[in-house]
Short mmCIF file of C-alpha atoms in Angstrom, two decimals:
data_model
loop_
_atom_site.label_atom_id
_atom_site.label_comp_id
_atom_site.label_asym_id
_atom_site.label_seq_id
_atom_site.Cartn_x
_atom_site.Cartn_y
_atom_site.Cartn_z
CA MET X 1 72.05 50.43 109.14
CA SER X 2 68.61 48.98 109.17
CA GLY X 3 68.31 45.39 107.85
CA THR X 4 72.09 45.04 107.79
CA THR X 5 74.70 42.91 109.57
CA THR X 6 76.00 45.93 111.47
CA PRO X 7 76.51 46.78 114.27
CA LEU X 8 77.94 43.36 115.32
CA ILE X 9 75.85 41.68 117.94
CA PHE X 10 77.61 40.35 121.14
CA ASP X 11 75.16 38.23 122.93
CA GLY X 12 74.72 37.56 126.58
CA HIS X 13 73.77 33.90 126.48
CA ASN X 14 73.72 30.82 124.15
CA ASP X 15 73.56 26.95 124.71
CA VAL X 16 75.44 25.75 121.62
CA LEU X 17 78.09 23.78 123.62
CA LEU X 18 75.21 21.84 125.25
CA ASN X 19 73.73 21.02 121.85
CA LEU X 20 77.22 19.93 120.44
CA TYR X 21 77.68 17.89 123.48
CA ARG X 22 74.31 16.08 122.98
CA ASP X 23 74.97 15.74 119.20
CA GLY X 24 78.14 13.68 119.93
CA GLY X 25 80.62 16.01 121.74
CA LEU X 26 83.97 16.67 119.91
CA SER X 27 82.87 14.41 116.86
CA ALA X 28 80.19 16.95 116.30
CA ALA X 29 82.26 20.08 116.58
CA GLY X 30 82.98 20.26 112.98
CA SER X 31 79.41 21.09 112.21
CA PHE X 32 79.96 24.41 113.97
CA GLU X 33 82.17 25.35 111.00
CA THR X 34 80.35 23.78 108.29
CA GLY X 35 76.79 24.45 109.22
CA ARG X 36 74.59 22.69 111.85
CA ASP X 37 70.86 22.26 112.46
CA GLY X 38 70.76 24.90 115.10
CA ALA X 39 70.94 28.68 115.92
CA ILE X 40 74.58 29.44 115.86
CA ASP X 41 77.60 28.38 113.68
CA VAL X 42 80.27 30.08 111.78
CA ILE X 43 78.28 30.42 108.46
CA LYS X 44 75.30 31.88 110.17
CA ALA X 45 77.41 34.25 112.21
CA GLN X 46 78.77 35.73 109.03
CA ALA X 47 75.48 36.00 107.39
CA GLY X 48 73.73 37.61 110.42
CA GLY X 49 76.51 39.76 111.96
CA PHE X 50 76.98 37.71 114.98
CA GLY X 51 80.24 38.92 116.77
CA GLY X 52 80.32 36.45 119.65
CA GLY X 53 79.08 36.28 123.25
CA PHE X 54 78.73 34.16 126.36
CA PHE X 55 79.10 30.43 125.55
CA ALA X 56 77.41 28.57 128.42
CA VAL X 57 78.64 25.35 130.01
CA TYR X 58 75.49 23.88 131.44
CA VAL X 59 74.95 20.35 133.05
CA PRO X 60 71.39 19.27 132.01
CA SER X 61 68.82 17.61 134.36
CA PRO X 62 67.66 14.18 133.30
CA SER X 63 64.14 15.54 132.12
CA ASP X 64 62.34 15.83 128.92
CA PRO X 65 62.53 19.50 127.73
CA ASP X 66 59.59 18.89 125.24
CA THR X 67 57.42 18.01 128.13
CA LYS X 68 58.52 21.38 130.01
CA TYR X 69 57.90 23.40 126.94
CA GLN X 70 54.46 21.82 126.46
CA GLU X 71 53.52 22.58 129.98
CA MET X 72 54.74 26.27 129.48
CA THR X 73 52.32 26.68 126.69
CA LYS X 74 49.50 26.79 129.26
CA ALA X 75 47.90 29.91 130.64
CA ALA X 76 49.44 29.20 134.16
CA TYR X 77 52.05 26.77 135.18
CA ASP X 78 54.41 25.81 137.94
CA LEU X 79 57.03 23.26 137.05
CA PRO X 80 58.79 21.46 139.83
CA LEU X 81 62.43 22.20 140.19
CA PRO X 82 64.65 19.37 139.02
CA ASP X 83 66.71 17.56 141.68
CA PRO X 84 70.24 18.87 142.57
CA ILE X 85 73.22 17.42 140.73
CA ASP X 86 76.20 16.34 142.76
CA TRP X 87 79.75 17.76 141.87
CA GLU X 88 81.11 14.27 140.94
CA ASP X 89 78.36 13.75 138.34
CA ALA X 90 78.43 17.46 137.02
CA LEU X 91 82.14 17.80 136.59
CA PRO X 92 82.78 15.29 133.70
CA VAL X 93 79.75 16.90 131.69
CA ALA X 94 81.16 20.47 132.30
CA MET X 95 84.65 19.38 131.31
CA SER X 96 83.27 17.76 128.21
CA GLN X 97 81.62 20.88 127.05
CA ALA X 98 84.55 23.03 127.93
CA ALA X 99 86.69 20.77 125.89
CA ILE X 100 84.38 21.40 123.00
CA LEU X 101 84.76 25.19 123.33
CA PHE X 102 88.51 24.89 123.11
CA ASN X 103 88.37 22.42 120.26
CA LEU X 104 86.35 25.13 118.37
CA GLN X 105 89.15 27.46 119.14
CA GLU X 106 91.81 24.98 117.97
CA ARG X 107 89.83 24.68 114.59
CA GLY X 108 89.81 28.50 114.24
CA ALA X 109 86.07 28.70 114.53
CA LEU X 110 86.16 31.21 117.41
CA VAL X 111 88.44 32.77 119.87
CA VAL X 112 88.18 32.26 123.68
CA CYS X 113 88.37 35.75 125.03
CA ARG X 114 89.84 36.54 128.56
CA SER X 115 89.81 40.25 128.21
CA VAL X 116 87.84 43.07 126.48
CA ALA X 117 90.89 43.68 124.42
CA ASP X 118 90.63 40.00 123.18
CA ILE X 119 86.94 40.56 122.31
CA ARG X 120 87.64 43.63 120.32
CA ALA X 121 90.53 42.03 118.58
CA ALA X 122 88.52 38.90 117.59
CA MET X 123 85.46 40.90 116.40
CA ALA X 124 87.83 43.17 114.44
CA ALA X 125 89.29 40.10 112.78
CA GLY X 126 85.91 38.66 111.84
CA LYS X 127 86.21 35.91 114.34
CA ILE X 128 83.48 34.82 116.78
CA ALA X 129 84.44 36.17 120.25
CA ALA X 130 83.57 33.71 122.94
CA ILE X 131 83.35 33.99 126.74
CA PHE X 132 83.68 30.79 128.71
CA HIS X 133 80.75 31.08 131.01
CA ILE X 134 79.18 28.49 133.33
CA GLU X 135 75.39 28.31 134.02
CA GLY X 136 74.79 26.69 137.27
CA ALA X 137 77.88 25.97 139.40
CA GLU X 138 77.37 22.25 140.14
CA ALA X 139 80.77 21.63 138.69
CA ILE X 140 82.33 23.78 141.25
CA ASP X 141 83.43 22.08 144.53
CA PRO X 142 82.69 23.58 147.97
CA ASP X 143 86.43 24.38 148.40
CA LEU X 144 86.26 26.24 145.23
CA HIS X 145 89.49 24.60 143.90
CA THR X 146 87.69 23.82 140.57
CA LEU X 147 86.87 27.51 140.19
CA ASP X 148 90.47 28.47 140.46
CA VAL X 149 91.52 25.91 137.95
CA LEU X 150 88.64 26.89 135.52
CA TYR X 151 89.70 30.57 135.79
CA GLN X 152 93.10 29.66 134.74
CA ALA X 153 91.61 27.77 131.75
CA GLY X 154 89.66 30.94 130.82
CA LEU X 155 86.40 30.99 132.73
CA ARG X 156 85.36 34.72 133.00
CA SER X 157 81.56 34.43 133.86
CA LEU X 158 79.52 32.21 136.11
CA GLY X 159 75.94 31.89 137.21
CA PRO X 160 75.81 30.35 140.75
CA VAL X 161 72.55 28.47 139.84
CA TRP X 162 70.36 27.49 137.05
CA SER X 163 66.67 26.87 137.95
CA ARG X 164 67.58 24.10 140.62
CA SER X 165 69.26 24.16 143.95
CA THR X 166 72.98 23.86 144.23
CA ILE X 167 75.36 24.06 147.26
CA PHE X 168 75.60 27.75 146.58
CA GLY X 169 72.01 28.84 146.43
CA HIS X 170 68.56 28.60 144.90
CA GLY X 171 67.20 29.12 141.47
CA VAL X 172 63.67 30.17 140.39
CA PRO X 173 61.25 27.54 139.34
CA PHE X 174 59.52 28.10 135.84
CA ARG X 175 56.37 29.47 137.24
CA TYR X 176 53.89 31.97 135.65
CA PRO X 177 52.39 34.20 136.98
CA SER X 178 54.83 34.59 139.96
CA SER X 179 57.09 36.79 141.74
CA PRO X 180 60.91 35.73 141.71
CA ASP X 181 60.65 35.74 145.55
CA THR X 182 60.39 31.92 145.77
CA GLY X 183 62.72 30.82 148.59
CA ASP X 184 66.00 31.19 150.47
CA GLY X 185 69.00 32.92 148.93
CA LEU X 186 72.65 32.13 148.84
CA THR X 187 74.29 29.63 151.28
CA ASP X 188 77.48 30.33 153.21
CA THR X 189 79.39 28.47 150.55
CA GLY X 190 77.52 30.79 147.90
CA LEU X 191 78.67 33.83 149.59
CA ARG X 192 82.26 32.46 149.57
CA LEU X 193 81.77 31.81 145.83
CA ILE X 194 80.73 35.39 145.17
CA LYS X 195 83.82 36.68 147.07
CA ARG X 196 86.14 34.39 145.11
CA CYS X 197 84.57 35.34 141.85
CA ASN X 198 85.14 39.03 142.79
CA ASP X 199 88.71 38.29 143.65
CA LEU X 200 89.40 36.61 140.38
CA GLY X 201 87.42 39.01 138.23
CA ILE X 202 84.82 36.44 137.29
CA MET X 203 81.47 38.08 136.32
CA VAL X 204 78.56 36.77 138.40
CA ASP X 205 75.35 36.20 136.38
CA LEU X 206 72.20 36.73 138.20
CA SER X 207 69.81 35.26 135.55
CA HIS X 208 68.03 32.15 137.07
CA ILE X 209 68.68 33.13 140.72
CA ASN X 210 65.71 33.83 142.97
CA GLU X 211 65.00 37.24 144.52
CA ALA X 212 66.57 36.38 147.86
CA GLY X 213 69.80 35.22 146.11
CA PHE X 214 69.95 38.39 143.99
CA TRP X 215 69.75 40.66 147.11
CA ASP X 216 72.52 38.43 148.71
CA VAL X 217 74.73 39.06 145.71
CA ALA X 218 73.80 42.77 145.76
CA ARG X 219 74.79 42.98 149.34
CA HIS X 220 78.18 41.13 148.98
CA SER X 221 79.51 41.62 145.57
CA GLU X 222 81.82 44.49 144.76
CA ASN X 223 81.12 44.35 140.92
CA PRO X 224 78.23 45.44 138.86
CA LEU X 225 75.22 43.38 139.05
CA VAL X 226 74.50 41.67 135.73
CA ALA X 227 71.67 39.48 134.38
CA THR X 228 72.84 38.02 131.14
CA HIS X 229 69.45 36.87 129.76
CA SER X 230 66.44 38.28 131.73
CA ASN X 231 63.42 40.49 130.96
CA VAL X 232 60.98 42.86 132.58
CA HIS X 233 58.67 41.38 135.35
CA ASN X 234 56.26 44.44 135.02
CA ILE X 235 55.64 43.25 131.39
CA CYS X 236 55.78 39.54 131.89
CA PRO X 237 55.26 38.51 135.50
CA HIS X 238 57.46 35.32 135.16
CA THR X 239 59.62 34.15 137.89
CA ARG X 240 62.62 34.45 135.54
CA ASN X 241 62.01 38.15 134.90
CA LEU X 242 63.31 41.13 137.03
CA THR X 243 61.20 43.45 139.25
CA ASP X 244 61.45 47.18 139.20
CA LYS X 245 63.28 47.05 142.51
CA GLN X 246 65.83 44.74 141.01
CA LEU X 247 66.19 46.75 138.03
CA ASP X 248 66.90 49.80 140.12
CA ALA X 249 69.59 47.94 142.00
CA ILE X 250 71.29 47.02 138.75
CA ARG X 251 71.15 50.61 137.65
CA GLU X 252 72.61 51.81 140.95
CA SER X 253 75.45 49.41 140.61
CA ASP X 254 76.12 50.37 136.91
CA GLY X 255 75.43 46.85 135.84
CA MET X 256 73.59 45.31 132.88
CA VAL X 257 70.65 43.33 131.64
CA GLY X 258 70.70 41.33 128.47
CA LEU X 259 67.30 40.94 126.71
CA ASN X 260 66.22 37.17 126.65
CA PHE X 261 64.60 36.20 123.40
CA ALA X 262 62.80 33.22 124.96
CA VAL X 263 59.21 33.70 124.20
CA ALA X 264 57.75 32.76 127.64
CA PHE X 265 59.65 35.65 129.24
CA LEU X 266 58.72 38.08 126.54
CA ARG X 267 54.89 37.57 126.13
CA ASP X 268 52.42 39.33 128.49
CA ASP X 269 50.82 35.92 129.03
CA GLY X 270 54.04 33.96 129.78
CA ARG X 271 53.27 31.20 127.19
CA MET X 272 55.96 29.35 125.35
CA LEU X 273 54.57 30.17 121.97
CA ALA X 274 56.66 31.55 119.18
CA ASP X 275 54.30 33.88 117.43
CA VAL X 276 55.73 36.89 119.22
CA PRO X 277 56.30 40.14 117.08
CA ILE X 278 59.67 41.88 117.36
CA GLU X 279 57.65 44.79 118.75
CA GLN X 280 57.17 42.86 121.95
CA MET X 281 60.87 42.70 122.37
CA LEU X 282 61.16 46.55 121.79
CA ARG X 283 58.57 46.89 124.57
CA HIS X 284 61.00 45.25 126.96
CA LEU X 285 63.98 47.14 125.62
CA ASP X 286 62.22 50.48 125.89
CA TYR X 287 61.32 49.67 129.58
CA LEU X 288 64.82 48.63 130.31
CA ILE X 289 66.31 51.77 128.73
CA GLU X 290 63.90 53.97 130.57
CA ARG X 291 64.43 52.31 133.94
CA ILE X 292 68.25 51.47 133.96
CA GLY X 293 69.64 53.71 131.22
CA GLU X 294 70.78 53.22 127.65
CA ASP X 295 74.35 52.19 128.72
CA ARG X 296 73.12 49.12 130.72
CA VAL X 297 70.99 47.23 128.31
CA GLY X 298 72.06 44.63 125.66
CA LEU X 299 70.99 41.35 124.21
CA GLY X 300 71.08 37.87 125.77
CA SER X 301 69.29 35.69 123.24
CA ASP X 302 69.31 32.19 124.85
CA TYR X 303 69.82 30.82 121.24
CA ASP X 304 70.06 27.04 121.11
CA GLY X 305 68.31 26.83 124.62
CA ALA X 306 64.92 28.28 124.13
CA VAL X 307 61.87 28.76 121.87
CA VAL X 308 62.38 32.21 120.36
CA PRO X 309 60.17 34.42 118.05
CA GLU X 310 59.40 33.13 114.60
CA ASP X 311 61.17 36.16 113.00
CA LEU X 312 64.54 35.42 114.91
CA THR X 313 64.76 31.80 114.58
CA THR X 314 68.72 31.69 114.23
CA ILE X 315 71.36 34.34 114.20
CA VAL X 316 70.89 34.62 110.26
CA ASP X 317 67.70 36.56 111.29
CA LEU X 318 69.38 39.19 113.42
CA PRO X 319 69.15 41.75 110.60
CA ASN X 320 65.48 41.62 111.21
CA LEU X 321 66.00 42.77 114.81
CA ARG X 322 68.32 45.50 113.74
CA GLN X 323 65.89 46.74 111.20
CA ALA X 324 62.98 46.75 113.70
CA MET X 325 65.16 48.74 116.23
CA ALA X 326 66.16 51.26 113.66
CA GLN X 327 62.47 51.73 112.41
CA HIS X 328 61.58 52.05 116.10
CA GLY X 329 63.75 55.11 116.28
CA TYR X 330 67.00 53.89 117.80
CA ASP X 331 69.91 55.94 116.37
CA ASP X 332 73.14 54.64 115.28
CA ALA X 333 74.79 55.39 118.69
CA LEU X 334 72.11 53.70 120.66
CA MET X 335 72.12 50.58 118.31
CA THR X 336 75.79 50.22 118.70
CA LYS X 337 75.44 50.38 122.59
CA LEU X 338 72.71 47.75 122.52
CA CYS X 339 74.25 45.33 120.09
CA HIS X 340 77.62 45.17 121.71
CA ALA X 341 79.32 48.32 123.30
CA ASN X 342 77.29 48.02 126.58
CA TRP X 343 78.58 44.41 127.14
CA LEU X 344 82.06 45.48 126.63
CA ARG X 345 81.69 48.35 129.07
CA VAL X 346 80.40 46.19 131.92
CA LEU X 347 82.91 43.59 131.32
CA GLU X 348 85.81 46.13 131.24
CA LYS X 349 84.43 47.34 134.66
CA THR X 350 84.07 43.77 136.12
CA TRP X 351 87.31 42.19 134.77
CA GLY X 352 89.29 45.45 135.59
CA GLN X 353 90.84 45.49 131.96
#
């Protein structure tokens, strides 16, 4: 199994829709089929054994990511949170990215999946299985009407916040070293959002939320606690990573953590530098498996949205990760769980299908 394209990898997070939006929107969608200058496309998926994952709709702040990444190469940093984005401004951007996702489906480049059966069928047919996910709920109005409409369109996963405040709650700043306990949790509107997501069967993503918000979700959600792309705070004490207490709550809820490939959340020193050996990722995986159990750990790459290790620049490189995992001693059954089966398990439990 080592060095191969199997088992297929189903991934907890990517930002390819944002990149296509920035590259020209629908006019750029064809590059997803023919090959694009990025981490994920159809050609790379076949070469790397990428079965699909959570395709994030994300409304970017008007800031320079290069400046942010440069600041995060320092030994310590505390980036100010971007200003909130109003619903009226966020909705058109979110709709544009959702339209790209459905255009990719029309082209036959992927399948938007609304059930675990859909995911299994797409992967079996050699198609990319895509979950319509929203990262940061700025595009959801306080009455939650937008949420209901987007659910009918296929939305099945949502993060109430990215790392900036919304009407629903507060995200964590990009800060190292730091606890994720950085402020207030969910608002009353945020609590209503969680309840409505539970009612509809929309998975709530706890990556980017601060610790107070995490515990608000833990107290009020009926579903497993899931962080689609987060790492171990005890290894890398970054605001974006999960403390042992949070990991224990995820275990007790029979939830899930997807390992984030972003180097600042992998390295002991929290720096956004790409010279990270895959062995450092295995340290996080080992810790997660030991702490929350081998049925509750997967991958959440953050491809097309982060600086990742040099040996895993795109999904073409995923065989490098499989090889390292196998050489590390993960057997076939554990490899299958980590690569995709655990995601399907927690989604089946969350979606009730």
